[in-house]
Coordinates of C-alpha atoms in Angstrom, one line a residue:
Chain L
X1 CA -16.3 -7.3 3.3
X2 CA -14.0 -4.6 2.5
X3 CA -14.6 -1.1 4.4
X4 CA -14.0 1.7 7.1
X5 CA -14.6 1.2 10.9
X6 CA -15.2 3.6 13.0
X7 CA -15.6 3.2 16.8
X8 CA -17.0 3.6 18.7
X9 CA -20.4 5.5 17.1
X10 CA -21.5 7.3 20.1
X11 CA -19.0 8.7 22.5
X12 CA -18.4 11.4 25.6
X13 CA -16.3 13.8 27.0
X14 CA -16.0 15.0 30.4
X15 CA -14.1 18.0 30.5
X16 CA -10.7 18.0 30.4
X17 CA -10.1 14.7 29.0
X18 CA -8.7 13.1 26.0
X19 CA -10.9 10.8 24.0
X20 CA -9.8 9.1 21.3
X21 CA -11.6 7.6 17.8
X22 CA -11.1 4.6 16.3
X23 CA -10.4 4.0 12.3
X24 CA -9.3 0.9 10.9
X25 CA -9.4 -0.1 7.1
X26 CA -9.0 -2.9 5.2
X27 CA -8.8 -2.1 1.6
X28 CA -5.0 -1.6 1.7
X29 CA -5.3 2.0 1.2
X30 CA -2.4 4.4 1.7
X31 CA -4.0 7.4 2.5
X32 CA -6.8 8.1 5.2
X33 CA -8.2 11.2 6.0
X34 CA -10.3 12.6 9.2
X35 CA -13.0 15.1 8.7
X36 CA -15.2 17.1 11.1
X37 CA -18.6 17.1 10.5
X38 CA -20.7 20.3 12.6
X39 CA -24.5 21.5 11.3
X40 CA -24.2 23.7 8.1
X41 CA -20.7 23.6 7.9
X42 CA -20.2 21.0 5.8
X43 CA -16.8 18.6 6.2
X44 CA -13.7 20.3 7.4
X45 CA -10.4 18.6 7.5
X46 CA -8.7 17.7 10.5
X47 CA -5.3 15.7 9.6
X48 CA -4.5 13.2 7.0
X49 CA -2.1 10.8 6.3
X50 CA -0.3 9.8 2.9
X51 CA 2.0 6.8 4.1
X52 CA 2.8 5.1 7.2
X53 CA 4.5 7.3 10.1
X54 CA 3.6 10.4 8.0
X55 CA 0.8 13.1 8.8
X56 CA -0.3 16.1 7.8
X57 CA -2.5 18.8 9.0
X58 CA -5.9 19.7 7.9
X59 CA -7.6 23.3 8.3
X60 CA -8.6 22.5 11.8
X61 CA -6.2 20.5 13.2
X62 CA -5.7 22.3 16.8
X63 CA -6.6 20.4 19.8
X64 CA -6.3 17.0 18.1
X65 CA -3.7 14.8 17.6
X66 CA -3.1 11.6 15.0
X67 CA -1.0 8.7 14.5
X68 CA -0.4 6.5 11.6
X69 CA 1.6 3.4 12.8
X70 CA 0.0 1.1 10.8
X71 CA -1.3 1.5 7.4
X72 CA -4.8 0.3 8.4
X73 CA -5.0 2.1 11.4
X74 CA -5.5 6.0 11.8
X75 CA -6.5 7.4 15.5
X76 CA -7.7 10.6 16.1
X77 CA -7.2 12.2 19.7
X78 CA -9.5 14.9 20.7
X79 CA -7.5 16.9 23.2
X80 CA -8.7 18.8 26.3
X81 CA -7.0 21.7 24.4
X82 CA -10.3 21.1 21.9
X83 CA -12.8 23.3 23.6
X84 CA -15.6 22.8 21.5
X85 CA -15.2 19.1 20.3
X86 CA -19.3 18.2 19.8
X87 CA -19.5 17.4 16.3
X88 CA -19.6 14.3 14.0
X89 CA -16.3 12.7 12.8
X90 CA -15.6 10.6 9.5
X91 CA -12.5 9.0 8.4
X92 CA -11.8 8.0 4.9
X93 CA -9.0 6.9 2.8
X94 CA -8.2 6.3 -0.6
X95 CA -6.4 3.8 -2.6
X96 CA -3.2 5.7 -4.1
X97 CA -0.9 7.8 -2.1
X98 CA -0.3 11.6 -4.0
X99 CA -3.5 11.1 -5.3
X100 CA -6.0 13.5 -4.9
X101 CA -8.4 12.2 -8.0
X102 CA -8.9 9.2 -6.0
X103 CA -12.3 8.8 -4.6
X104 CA -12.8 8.7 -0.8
X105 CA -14.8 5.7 1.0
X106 CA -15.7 6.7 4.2
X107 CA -16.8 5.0 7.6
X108 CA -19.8 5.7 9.1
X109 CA -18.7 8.4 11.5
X110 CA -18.2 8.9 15.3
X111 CA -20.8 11.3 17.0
X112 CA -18.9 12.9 20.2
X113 CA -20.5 15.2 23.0
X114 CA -19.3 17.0 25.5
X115 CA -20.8 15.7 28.9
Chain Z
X1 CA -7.6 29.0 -2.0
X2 CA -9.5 25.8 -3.1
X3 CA -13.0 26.7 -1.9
X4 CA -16.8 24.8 -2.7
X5 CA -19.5 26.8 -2.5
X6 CA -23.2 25.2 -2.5
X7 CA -25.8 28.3 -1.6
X8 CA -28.3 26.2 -1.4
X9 CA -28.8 25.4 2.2
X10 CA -32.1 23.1 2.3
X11 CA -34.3 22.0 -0.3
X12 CA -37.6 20.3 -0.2
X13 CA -39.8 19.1 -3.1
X14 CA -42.5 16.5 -3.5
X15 CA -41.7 13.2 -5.1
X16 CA -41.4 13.1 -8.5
X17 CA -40.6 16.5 -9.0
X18 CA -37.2 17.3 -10.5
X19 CA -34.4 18.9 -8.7
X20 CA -31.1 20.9 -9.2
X21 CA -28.4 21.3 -6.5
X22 CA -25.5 24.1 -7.1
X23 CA -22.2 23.9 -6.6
X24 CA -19.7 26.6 -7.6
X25 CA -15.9 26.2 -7.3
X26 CA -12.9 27.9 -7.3
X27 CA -9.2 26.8 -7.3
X28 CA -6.1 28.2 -9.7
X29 CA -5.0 24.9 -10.8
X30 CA -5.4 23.6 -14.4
X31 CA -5.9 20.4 -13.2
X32 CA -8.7 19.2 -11.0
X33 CA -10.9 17.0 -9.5
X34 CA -14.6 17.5 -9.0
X35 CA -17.1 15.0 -6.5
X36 CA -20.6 14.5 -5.7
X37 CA -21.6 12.5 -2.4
X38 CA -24.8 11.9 -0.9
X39 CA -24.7 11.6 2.8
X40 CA -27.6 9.4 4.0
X41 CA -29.2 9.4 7.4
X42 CA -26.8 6.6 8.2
X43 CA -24.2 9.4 8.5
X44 CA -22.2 7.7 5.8
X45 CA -20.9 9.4 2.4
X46 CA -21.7 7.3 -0.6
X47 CA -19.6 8.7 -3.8
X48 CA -21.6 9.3 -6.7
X49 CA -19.2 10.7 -9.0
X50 CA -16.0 12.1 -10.2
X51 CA -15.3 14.1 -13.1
X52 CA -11.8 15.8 -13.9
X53 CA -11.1 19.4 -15.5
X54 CA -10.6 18.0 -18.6
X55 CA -14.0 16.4 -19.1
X56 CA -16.5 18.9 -19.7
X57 CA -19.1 16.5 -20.8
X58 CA -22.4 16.3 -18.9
X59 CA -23.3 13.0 -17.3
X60 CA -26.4 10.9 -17.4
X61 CA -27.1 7.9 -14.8
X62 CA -30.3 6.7 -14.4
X63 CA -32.1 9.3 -12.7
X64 CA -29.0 11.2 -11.9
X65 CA -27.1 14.1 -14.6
X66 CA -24.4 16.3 -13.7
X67 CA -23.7 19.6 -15.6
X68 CA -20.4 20.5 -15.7
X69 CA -19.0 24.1 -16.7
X70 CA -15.6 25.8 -16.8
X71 CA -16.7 28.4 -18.2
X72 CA -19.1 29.7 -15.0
X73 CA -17.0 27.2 -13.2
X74 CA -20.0 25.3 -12.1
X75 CA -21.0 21.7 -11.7
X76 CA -24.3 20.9 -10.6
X77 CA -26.1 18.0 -9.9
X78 CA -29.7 17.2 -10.7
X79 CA -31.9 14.7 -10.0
X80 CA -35.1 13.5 -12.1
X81 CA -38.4 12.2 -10.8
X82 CA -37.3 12.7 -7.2
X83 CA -38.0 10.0 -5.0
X84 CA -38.5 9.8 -1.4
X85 CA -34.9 7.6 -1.1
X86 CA -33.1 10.6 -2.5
X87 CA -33.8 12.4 0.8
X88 CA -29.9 13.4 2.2
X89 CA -27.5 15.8 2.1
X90 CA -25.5 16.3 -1.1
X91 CA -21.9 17.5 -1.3
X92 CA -20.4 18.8 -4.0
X93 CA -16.2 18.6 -3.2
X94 CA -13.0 19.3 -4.7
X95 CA -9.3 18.2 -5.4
X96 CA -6.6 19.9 -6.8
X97 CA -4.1 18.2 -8.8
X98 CA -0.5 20.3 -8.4
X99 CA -1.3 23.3 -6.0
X100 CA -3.0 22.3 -3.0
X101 CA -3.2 20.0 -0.5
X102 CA -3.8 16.3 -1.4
X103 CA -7.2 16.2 -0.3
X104 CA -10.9 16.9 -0.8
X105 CA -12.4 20.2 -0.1
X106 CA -15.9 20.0 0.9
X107 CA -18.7 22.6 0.3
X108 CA -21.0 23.2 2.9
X109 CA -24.0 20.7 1.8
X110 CA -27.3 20.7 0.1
X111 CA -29.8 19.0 2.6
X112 CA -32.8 17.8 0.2
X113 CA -36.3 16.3 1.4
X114 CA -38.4 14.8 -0.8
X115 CA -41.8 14.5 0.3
X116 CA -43.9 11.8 -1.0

């Protein structure tokens, strides 16, 4: 079947370290997106991607870092620089590059604490 | 600024009631995008669905209508006969087509609980 995944769905952080999320995709989607989830708040965006070796930032993008070497792969780092990283993460992506009208699928998210 | 505004924090109602959820816009482009998702327990968004600026037309599915309005620049989601499975969080979101970034703005979510 088609989808998002995310891994891993439950993960840590000791201060001062880098953690990073997994997204992979397999519906041959150009862009992907990652949002940040926190209570209230609704979904912010951290970074997104329109095309291979291409990122942009989102609102909230300090204290994490992306890459986009592969078109079904888009890994979020979540810096020591973060300082208050506990929050739920979702990546999506949608099927046509420069196009905003396209719907978003999205995984099923990546809950990080801080330990 | 694209912005999505949903006032309404939390709702609860008892099954088969009907429900309305908010969601108030703004953006300075001519063209754009408007979304509902329902987010789940599972933590996953499900799209329900798109309209674009153009369309004003409201929406029927099933137990589902959407009310879309330029004019108070509104588009607002309501459910009939509420059922205990409708219990999420609803987001209302946005895209712009030519100012912008190329992606969705989120409003803050609509956390509904139907009781049975």
């Amino acid at each position: 079947d088609g989808g998002i995944t995310q891994s891993p769905k439950y993960l840590f952080r000791k201060e001062g370290q880098n953690v990073t999320l997994s997204c992979e995709q397999n519906l041959n989607h150009d862009a992907m997106y990652w949002y940040r989830q926190d209570p209230g708040q609704g979904l912010r965006l951290i970074y997104y991607s329109q095309i291979v070796n291409d990122f942009q930032k989102g609102d909230i993008a300090e204290g994490y870092s992306v890459s986009r070497e592969k078109k079904e792969s888009f890994p979020l780092t979540v810096t020591s620089a973060q300082k208050n990283p506990t929050a739920f993460y979702l990546c999506a992506s949608n099927a046509l590059q420069d196009s905003p009208n396209e719907k978003l699928f999205f995984g099923s998210g990546t809950q990080l604490s801080v330990l | 600024a694209q912005k999505v505004t949903q006032a309404q924090t939390e709702i609860s109602v008892v099954e088969k009631e009907d429900v309305t959820l908010d969601c108030v816009y703004e953006t300075r482009d001519t063209t754009y995008y408007l979304f509902w998702y329902k987010q789940p327990p599972s933590g996953e968004l499900v799209f329900l669905i798109r309209r674009n600026s153009f369309d004003e037309q409201n929406e029927i599915s099933g137990r589902y209508s959407w009310n879309f309005q330029k004019s108070t620049s509104s588009f607002n989601f309501t459910i009939t006969a509420s059922q205990v499975v409708d219990s999420a969080v609803y987001f209302c979101a946005l895209s712009e087509r030519y100012t912008g970034r190329r992606a969705l703005t989120f409003g803050s979510g609509t956390r509904l609980q139907v009781q049975p």
